[in-house]
PDB file of N, CA, C and O in Angstrom:
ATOM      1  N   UNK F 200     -24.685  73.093 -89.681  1.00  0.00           N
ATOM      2  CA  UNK F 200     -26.045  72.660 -89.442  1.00  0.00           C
ATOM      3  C   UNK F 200     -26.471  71.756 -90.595  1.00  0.00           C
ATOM      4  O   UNK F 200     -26.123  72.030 -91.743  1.00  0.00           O
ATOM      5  N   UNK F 201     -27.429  70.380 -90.241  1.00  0.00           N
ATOM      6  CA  UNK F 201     -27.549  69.517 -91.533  1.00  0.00           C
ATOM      7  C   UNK F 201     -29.047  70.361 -92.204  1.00  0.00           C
ATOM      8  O   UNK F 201     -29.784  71.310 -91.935  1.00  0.00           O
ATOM      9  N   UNK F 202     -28.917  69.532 -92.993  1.00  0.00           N
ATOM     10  CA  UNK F 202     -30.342  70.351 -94.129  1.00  0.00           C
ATOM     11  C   UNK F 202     -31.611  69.052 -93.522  1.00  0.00           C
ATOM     12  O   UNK F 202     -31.571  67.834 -93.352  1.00  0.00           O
ATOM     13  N   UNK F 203     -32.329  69.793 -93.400  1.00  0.00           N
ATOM     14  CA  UNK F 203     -33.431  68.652 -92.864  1.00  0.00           C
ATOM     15  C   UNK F 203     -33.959  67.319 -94.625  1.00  0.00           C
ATOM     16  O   UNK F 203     -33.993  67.692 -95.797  1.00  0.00           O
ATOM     17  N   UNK F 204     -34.190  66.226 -94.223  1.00  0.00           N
ATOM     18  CA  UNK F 204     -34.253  65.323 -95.194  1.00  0.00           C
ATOM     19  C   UNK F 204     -33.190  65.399 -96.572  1.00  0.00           C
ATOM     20  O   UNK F 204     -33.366  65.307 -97.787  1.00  0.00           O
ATOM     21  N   UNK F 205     -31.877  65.641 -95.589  1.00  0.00           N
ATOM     22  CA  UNK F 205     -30.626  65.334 -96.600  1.00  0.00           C
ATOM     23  C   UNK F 205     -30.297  63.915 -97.319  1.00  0.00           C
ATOM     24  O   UNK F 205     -29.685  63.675 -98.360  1.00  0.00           O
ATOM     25  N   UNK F 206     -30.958  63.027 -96.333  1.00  0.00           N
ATOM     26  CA  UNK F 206     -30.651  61.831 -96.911  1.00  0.00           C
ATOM     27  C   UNK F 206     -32.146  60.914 -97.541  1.00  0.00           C
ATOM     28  O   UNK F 206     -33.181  60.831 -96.879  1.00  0.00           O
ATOM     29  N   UNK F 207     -32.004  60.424 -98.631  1.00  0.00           N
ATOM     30  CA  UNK F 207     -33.546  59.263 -99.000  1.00  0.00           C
ATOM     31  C   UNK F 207     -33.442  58.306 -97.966  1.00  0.00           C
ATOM     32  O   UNK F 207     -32.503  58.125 -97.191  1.00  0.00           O
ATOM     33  N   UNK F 208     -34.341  57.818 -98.036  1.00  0.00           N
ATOM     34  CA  UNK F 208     -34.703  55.916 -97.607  1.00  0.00           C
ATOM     35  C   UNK F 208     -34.071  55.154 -97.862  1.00  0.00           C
ATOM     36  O   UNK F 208     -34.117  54.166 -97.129  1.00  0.00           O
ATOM     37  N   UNK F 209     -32.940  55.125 -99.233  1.00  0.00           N
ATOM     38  CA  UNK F 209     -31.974  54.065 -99.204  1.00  0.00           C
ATOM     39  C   UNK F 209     -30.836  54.323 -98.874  1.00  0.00           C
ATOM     40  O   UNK F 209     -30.083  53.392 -98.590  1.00  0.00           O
ATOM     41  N   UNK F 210     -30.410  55.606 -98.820  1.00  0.00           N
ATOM     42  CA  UNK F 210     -29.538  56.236 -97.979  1.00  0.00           C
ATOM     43  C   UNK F 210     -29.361  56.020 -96.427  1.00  0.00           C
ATOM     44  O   UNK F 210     -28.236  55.978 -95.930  1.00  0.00           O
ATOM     45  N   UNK F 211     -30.270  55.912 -95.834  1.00  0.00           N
ATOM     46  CA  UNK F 211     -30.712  55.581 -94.991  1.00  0.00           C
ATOM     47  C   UNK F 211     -30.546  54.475 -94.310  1.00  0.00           C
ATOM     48  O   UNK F 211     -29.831  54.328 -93.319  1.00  0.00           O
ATOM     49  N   UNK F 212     -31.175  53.725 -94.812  1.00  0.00           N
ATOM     50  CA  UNK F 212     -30.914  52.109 -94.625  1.00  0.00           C
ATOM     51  C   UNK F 212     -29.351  51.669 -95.239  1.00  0.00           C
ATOM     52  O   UNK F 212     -28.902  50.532 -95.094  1.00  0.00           O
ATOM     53  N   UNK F 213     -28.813  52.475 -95.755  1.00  0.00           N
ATOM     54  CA  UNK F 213     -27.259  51.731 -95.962  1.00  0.00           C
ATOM     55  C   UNK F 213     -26.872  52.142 -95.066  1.00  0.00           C
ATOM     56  O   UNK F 213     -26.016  51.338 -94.698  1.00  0.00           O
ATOM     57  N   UNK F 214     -26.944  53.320 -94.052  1.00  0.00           N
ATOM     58  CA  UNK F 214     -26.600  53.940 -92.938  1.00  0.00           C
ATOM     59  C   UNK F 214     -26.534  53.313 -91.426  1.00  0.00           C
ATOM     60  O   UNK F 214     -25.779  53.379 -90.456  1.00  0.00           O
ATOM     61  N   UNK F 215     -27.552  52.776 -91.726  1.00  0.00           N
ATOM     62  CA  UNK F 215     -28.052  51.846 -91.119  1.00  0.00           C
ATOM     63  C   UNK F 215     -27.408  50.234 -90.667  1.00  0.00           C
ATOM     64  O   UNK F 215     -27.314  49.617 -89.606  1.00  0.00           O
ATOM     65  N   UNK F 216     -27.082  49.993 -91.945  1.00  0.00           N
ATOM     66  CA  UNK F 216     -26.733  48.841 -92.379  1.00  0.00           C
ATOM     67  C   UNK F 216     -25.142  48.595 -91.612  1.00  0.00           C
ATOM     68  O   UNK F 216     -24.562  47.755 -90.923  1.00  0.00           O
ATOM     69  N   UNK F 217     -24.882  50.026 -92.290  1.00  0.00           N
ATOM     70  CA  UNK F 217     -22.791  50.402 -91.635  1.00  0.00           C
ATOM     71  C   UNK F 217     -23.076  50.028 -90.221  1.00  0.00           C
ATOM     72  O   UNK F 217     -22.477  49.231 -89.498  1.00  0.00           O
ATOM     73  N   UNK F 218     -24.421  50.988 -89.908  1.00  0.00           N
ATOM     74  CA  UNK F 218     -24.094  50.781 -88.211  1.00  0.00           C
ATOM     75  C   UNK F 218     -24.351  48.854 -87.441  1.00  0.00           C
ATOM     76  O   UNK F 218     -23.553  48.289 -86.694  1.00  0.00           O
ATOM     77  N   UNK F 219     -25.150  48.511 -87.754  1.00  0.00           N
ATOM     78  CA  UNK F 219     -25.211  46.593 -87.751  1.00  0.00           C
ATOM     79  C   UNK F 219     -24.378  46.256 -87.702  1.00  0.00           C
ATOM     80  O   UNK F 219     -24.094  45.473 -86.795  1.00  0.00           O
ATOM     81  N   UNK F 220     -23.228  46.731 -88.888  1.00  0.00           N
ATOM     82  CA  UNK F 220     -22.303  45.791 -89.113  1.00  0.00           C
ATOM     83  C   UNK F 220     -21.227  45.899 -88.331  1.00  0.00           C
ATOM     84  O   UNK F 220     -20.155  45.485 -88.774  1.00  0.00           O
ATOM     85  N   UNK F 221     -21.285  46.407 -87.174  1.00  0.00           N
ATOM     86  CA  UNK F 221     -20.893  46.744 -85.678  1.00  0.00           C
ATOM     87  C   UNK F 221     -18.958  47.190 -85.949  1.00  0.00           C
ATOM     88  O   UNK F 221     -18.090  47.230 -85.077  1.00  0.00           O
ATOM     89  N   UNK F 222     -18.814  47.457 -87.413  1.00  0.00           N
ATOM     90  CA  UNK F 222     -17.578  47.901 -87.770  1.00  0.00           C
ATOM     91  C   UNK F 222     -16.499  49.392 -86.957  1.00  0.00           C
ATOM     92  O   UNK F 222     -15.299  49.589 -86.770  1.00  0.00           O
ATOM     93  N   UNK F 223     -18.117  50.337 -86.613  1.00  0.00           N
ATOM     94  CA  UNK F 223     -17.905  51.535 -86.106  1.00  0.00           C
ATOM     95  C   UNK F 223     -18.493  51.788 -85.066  1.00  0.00           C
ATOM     96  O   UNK F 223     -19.220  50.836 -84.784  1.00  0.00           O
ATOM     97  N   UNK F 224     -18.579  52.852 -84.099  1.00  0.00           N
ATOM     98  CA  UNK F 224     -19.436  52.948 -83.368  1.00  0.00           C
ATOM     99  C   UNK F 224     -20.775  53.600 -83.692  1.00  0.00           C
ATOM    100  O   UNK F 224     -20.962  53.796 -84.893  1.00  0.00           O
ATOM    101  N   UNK F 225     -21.755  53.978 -82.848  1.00  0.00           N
ATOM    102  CA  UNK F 225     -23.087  55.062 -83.666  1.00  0.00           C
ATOM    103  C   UNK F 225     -22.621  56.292 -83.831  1.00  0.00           C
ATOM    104  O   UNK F 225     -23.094  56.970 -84.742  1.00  0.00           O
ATOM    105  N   UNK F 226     -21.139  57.065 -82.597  1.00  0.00           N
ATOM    106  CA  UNK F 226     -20.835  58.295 -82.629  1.00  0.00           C
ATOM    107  C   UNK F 226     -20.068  58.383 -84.178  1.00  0.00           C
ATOM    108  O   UNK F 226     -20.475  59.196 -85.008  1.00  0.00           O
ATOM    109  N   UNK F 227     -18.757  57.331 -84.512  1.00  0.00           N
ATOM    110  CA  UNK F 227     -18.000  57.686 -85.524  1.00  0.00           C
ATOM    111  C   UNK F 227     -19.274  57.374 -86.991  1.00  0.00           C
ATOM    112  O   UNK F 227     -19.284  58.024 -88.037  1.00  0.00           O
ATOM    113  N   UNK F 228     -20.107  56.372 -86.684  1.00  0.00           N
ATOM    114  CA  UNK F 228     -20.925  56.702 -88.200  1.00  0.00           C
ATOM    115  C   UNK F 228     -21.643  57.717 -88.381  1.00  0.00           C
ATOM    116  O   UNK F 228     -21.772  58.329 -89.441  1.00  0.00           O
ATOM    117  N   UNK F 229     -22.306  58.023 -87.039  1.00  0.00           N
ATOM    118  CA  UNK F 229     -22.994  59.624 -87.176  1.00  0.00           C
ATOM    119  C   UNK F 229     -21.594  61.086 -87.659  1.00  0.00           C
ATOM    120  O   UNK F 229     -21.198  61.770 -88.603  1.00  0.00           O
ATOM    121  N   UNK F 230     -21.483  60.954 -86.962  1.00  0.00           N
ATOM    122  CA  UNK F 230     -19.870  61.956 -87.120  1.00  0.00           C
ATOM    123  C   UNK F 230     -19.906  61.528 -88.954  1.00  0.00           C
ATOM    124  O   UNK F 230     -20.659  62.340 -89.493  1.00  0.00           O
ATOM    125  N   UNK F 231     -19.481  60.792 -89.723  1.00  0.00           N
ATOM    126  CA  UNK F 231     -18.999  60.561 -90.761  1.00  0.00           C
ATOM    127  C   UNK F 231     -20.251  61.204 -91.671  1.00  0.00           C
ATOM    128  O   UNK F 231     -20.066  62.160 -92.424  1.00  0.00           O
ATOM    129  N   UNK F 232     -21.400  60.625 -91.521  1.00  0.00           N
ATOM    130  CA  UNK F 232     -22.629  61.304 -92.445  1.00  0.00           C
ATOM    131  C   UNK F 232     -22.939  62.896 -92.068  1.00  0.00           C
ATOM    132  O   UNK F 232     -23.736  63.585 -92.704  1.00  0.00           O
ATOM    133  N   UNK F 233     -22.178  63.358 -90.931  1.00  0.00           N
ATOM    134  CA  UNK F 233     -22.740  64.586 -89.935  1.00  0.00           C
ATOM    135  C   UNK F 233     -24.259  64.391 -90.103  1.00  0.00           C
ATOM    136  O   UNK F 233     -24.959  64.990 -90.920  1.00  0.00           O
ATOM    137  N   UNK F 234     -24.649  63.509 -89.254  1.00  0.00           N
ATOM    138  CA  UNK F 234     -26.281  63.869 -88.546  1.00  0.00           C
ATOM    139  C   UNK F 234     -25.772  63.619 -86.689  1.00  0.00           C
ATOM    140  O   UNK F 234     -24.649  63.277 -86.319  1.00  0.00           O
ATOM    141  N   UNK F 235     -26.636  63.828 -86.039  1.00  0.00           N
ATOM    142  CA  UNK F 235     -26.507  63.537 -84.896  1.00  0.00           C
ATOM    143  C   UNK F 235     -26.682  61.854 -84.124  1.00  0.00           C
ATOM    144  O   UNK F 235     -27.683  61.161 -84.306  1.00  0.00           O
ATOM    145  N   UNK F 236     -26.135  61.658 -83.727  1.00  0.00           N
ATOM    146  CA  UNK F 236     -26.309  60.340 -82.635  1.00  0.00           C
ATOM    147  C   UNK F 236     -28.026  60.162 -83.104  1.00  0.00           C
ATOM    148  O   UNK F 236     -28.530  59.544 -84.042  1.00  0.00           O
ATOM    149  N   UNK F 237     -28.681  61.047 -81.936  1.00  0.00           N
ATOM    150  CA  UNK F 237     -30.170  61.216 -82.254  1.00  0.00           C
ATOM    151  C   UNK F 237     -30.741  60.662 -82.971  1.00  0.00           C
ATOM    152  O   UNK F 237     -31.567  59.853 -82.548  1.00  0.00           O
ATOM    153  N   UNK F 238     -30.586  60.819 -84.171  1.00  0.00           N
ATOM    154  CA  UNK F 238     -30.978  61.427 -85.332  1.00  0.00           C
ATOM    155  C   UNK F 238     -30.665  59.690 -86.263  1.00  0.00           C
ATOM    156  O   UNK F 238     -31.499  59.116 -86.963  1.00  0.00           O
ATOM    157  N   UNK F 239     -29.727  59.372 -86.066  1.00  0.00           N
ATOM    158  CA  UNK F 239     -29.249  58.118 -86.336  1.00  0.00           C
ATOM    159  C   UNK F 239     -29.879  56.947 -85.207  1.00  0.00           C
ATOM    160  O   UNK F 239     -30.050  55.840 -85.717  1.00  0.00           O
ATOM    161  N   UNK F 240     -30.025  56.993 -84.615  1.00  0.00           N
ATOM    162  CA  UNK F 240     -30.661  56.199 -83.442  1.00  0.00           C
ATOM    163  C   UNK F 240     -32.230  56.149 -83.549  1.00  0.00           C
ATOM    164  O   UNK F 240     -32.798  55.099 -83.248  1.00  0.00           O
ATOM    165  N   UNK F 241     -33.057  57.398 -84.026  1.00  0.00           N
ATOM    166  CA  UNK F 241     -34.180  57.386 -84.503  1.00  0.00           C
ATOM    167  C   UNK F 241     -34.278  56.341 -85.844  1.00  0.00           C
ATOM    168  O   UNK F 241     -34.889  55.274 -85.906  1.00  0.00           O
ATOM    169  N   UNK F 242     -33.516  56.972 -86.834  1.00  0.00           N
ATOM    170  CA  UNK F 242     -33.684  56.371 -88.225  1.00  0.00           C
ATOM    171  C   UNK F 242     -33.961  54.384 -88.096  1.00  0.00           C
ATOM    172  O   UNK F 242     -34.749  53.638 -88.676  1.00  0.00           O
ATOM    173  N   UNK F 243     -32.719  54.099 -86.901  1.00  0.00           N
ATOM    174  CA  UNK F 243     -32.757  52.805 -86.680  1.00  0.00           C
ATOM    175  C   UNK F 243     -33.934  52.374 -86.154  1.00  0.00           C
ATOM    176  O   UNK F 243     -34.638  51.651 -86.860  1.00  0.00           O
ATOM    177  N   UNK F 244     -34.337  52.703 -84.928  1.00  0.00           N
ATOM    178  CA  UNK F 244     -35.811  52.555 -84.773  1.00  0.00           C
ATOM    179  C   UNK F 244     -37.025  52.432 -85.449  1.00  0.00           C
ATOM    180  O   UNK F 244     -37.800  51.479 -85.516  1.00  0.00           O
ATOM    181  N   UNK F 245     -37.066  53.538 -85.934  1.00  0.00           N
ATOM    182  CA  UNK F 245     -38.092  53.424 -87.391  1.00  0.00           C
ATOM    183  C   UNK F 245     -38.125  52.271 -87.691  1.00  0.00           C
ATOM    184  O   UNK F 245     -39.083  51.545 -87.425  1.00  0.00           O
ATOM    185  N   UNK F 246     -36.739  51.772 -88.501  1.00  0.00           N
ATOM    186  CA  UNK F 246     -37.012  51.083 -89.742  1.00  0.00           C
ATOM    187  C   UNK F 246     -36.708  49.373 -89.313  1.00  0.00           C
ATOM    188  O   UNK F 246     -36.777  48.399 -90.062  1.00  0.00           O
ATOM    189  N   UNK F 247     -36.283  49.424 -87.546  1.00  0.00           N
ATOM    190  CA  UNK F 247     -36.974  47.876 -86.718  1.00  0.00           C
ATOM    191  C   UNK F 247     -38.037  47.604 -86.662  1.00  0.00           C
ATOM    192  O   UNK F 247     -38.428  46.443 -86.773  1.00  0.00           O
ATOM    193  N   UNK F 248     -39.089  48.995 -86.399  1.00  0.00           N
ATOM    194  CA  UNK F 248     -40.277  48.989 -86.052  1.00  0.00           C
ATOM    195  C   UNK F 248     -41.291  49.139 -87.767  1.00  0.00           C
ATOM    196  O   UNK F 248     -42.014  48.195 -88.087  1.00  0.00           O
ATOM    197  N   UNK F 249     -41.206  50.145 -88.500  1.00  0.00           N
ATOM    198  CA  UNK F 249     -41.520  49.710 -89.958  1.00  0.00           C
ATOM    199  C   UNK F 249     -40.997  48.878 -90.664  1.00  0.00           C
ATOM    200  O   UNK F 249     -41.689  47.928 -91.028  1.00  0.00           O
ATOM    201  N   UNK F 250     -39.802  48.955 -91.025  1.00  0.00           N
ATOM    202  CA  UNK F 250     -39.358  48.097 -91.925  1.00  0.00           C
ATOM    203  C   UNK F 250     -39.194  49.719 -93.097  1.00  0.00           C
ATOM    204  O   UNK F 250     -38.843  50.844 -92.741  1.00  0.00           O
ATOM    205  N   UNK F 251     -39.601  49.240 -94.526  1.00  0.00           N
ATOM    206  CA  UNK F 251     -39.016  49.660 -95.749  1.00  0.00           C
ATOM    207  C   UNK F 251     -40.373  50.363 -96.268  1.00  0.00           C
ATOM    208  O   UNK F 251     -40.413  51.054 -97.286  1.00  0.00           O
ATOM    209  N   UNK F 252     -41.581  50.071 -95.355  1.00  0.00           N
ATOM    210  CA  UNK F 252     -43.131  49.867 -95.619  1.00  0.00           C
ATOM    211  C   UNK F 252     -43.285  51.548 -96.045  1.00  0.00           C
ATOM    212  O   UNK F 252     -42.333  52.322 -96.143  1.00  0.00           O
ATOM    213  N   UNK F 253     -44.547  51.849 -96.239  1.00  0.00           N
ATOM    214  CA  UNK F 253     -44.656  53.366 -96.355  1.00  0.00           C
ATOM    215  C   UNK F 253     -44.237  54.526 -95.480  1.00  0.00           C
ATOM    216  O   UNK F 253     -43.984  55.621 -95.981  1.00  0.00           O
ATOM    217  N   UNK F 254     -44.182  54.369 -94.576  1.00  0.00           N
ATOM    218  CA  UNK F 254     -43.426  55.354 -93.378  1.00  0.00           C
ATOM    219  C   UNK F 254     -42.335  55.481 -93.841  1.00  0.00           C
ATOM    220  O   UNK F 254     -41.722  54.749 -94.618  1.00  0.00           O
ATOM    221  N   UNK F 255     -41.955  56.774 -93.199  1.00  0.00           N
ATOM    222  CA  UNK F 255     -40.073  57.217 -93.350  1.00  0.00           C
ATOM    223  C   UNK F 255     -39.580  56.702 -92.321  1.00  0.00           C
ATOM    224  O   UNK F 255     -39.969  56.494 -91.171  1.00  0.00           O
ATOM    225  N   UNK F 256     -38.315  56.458 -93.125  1.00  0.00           N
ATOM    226  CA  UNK F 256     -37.249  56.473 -92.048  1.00  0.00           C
ATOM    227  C   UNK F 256     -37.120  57.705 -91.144  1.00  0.00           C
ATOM    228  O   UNK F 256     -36.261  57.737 -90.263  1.00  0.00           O
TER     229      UNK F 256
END
């Protein structure tokens, strides 16, 4: 089970970043950090729709 807010905001966005860089899929980068698809698919959203701004990822 993951620990809830295991990862920061720049953690995050490098997470992020892996997934863009269309190297992996969303399952093998989620799988690699163990968070869920979900969970990774949210984070991306967020931070199309905020950006880096005061909101969390």
């Amino acid at each position: 089970m993951s620990k809830k807010n295991a990862y920061n905001a720049i953690e995050k966005l490098a997470i992020i970043q892996e997934l863009k860089a269309g190297q992996s899929s969303r399952v093998e980068v989620a799988k690699k950090h163990n968070i869920s698809v979900t969970t990774l698919m949210k984070w991306r959203h967020r931070y199309e729709l905020y950006g880096m701004g005061k909101r969390k990822l």
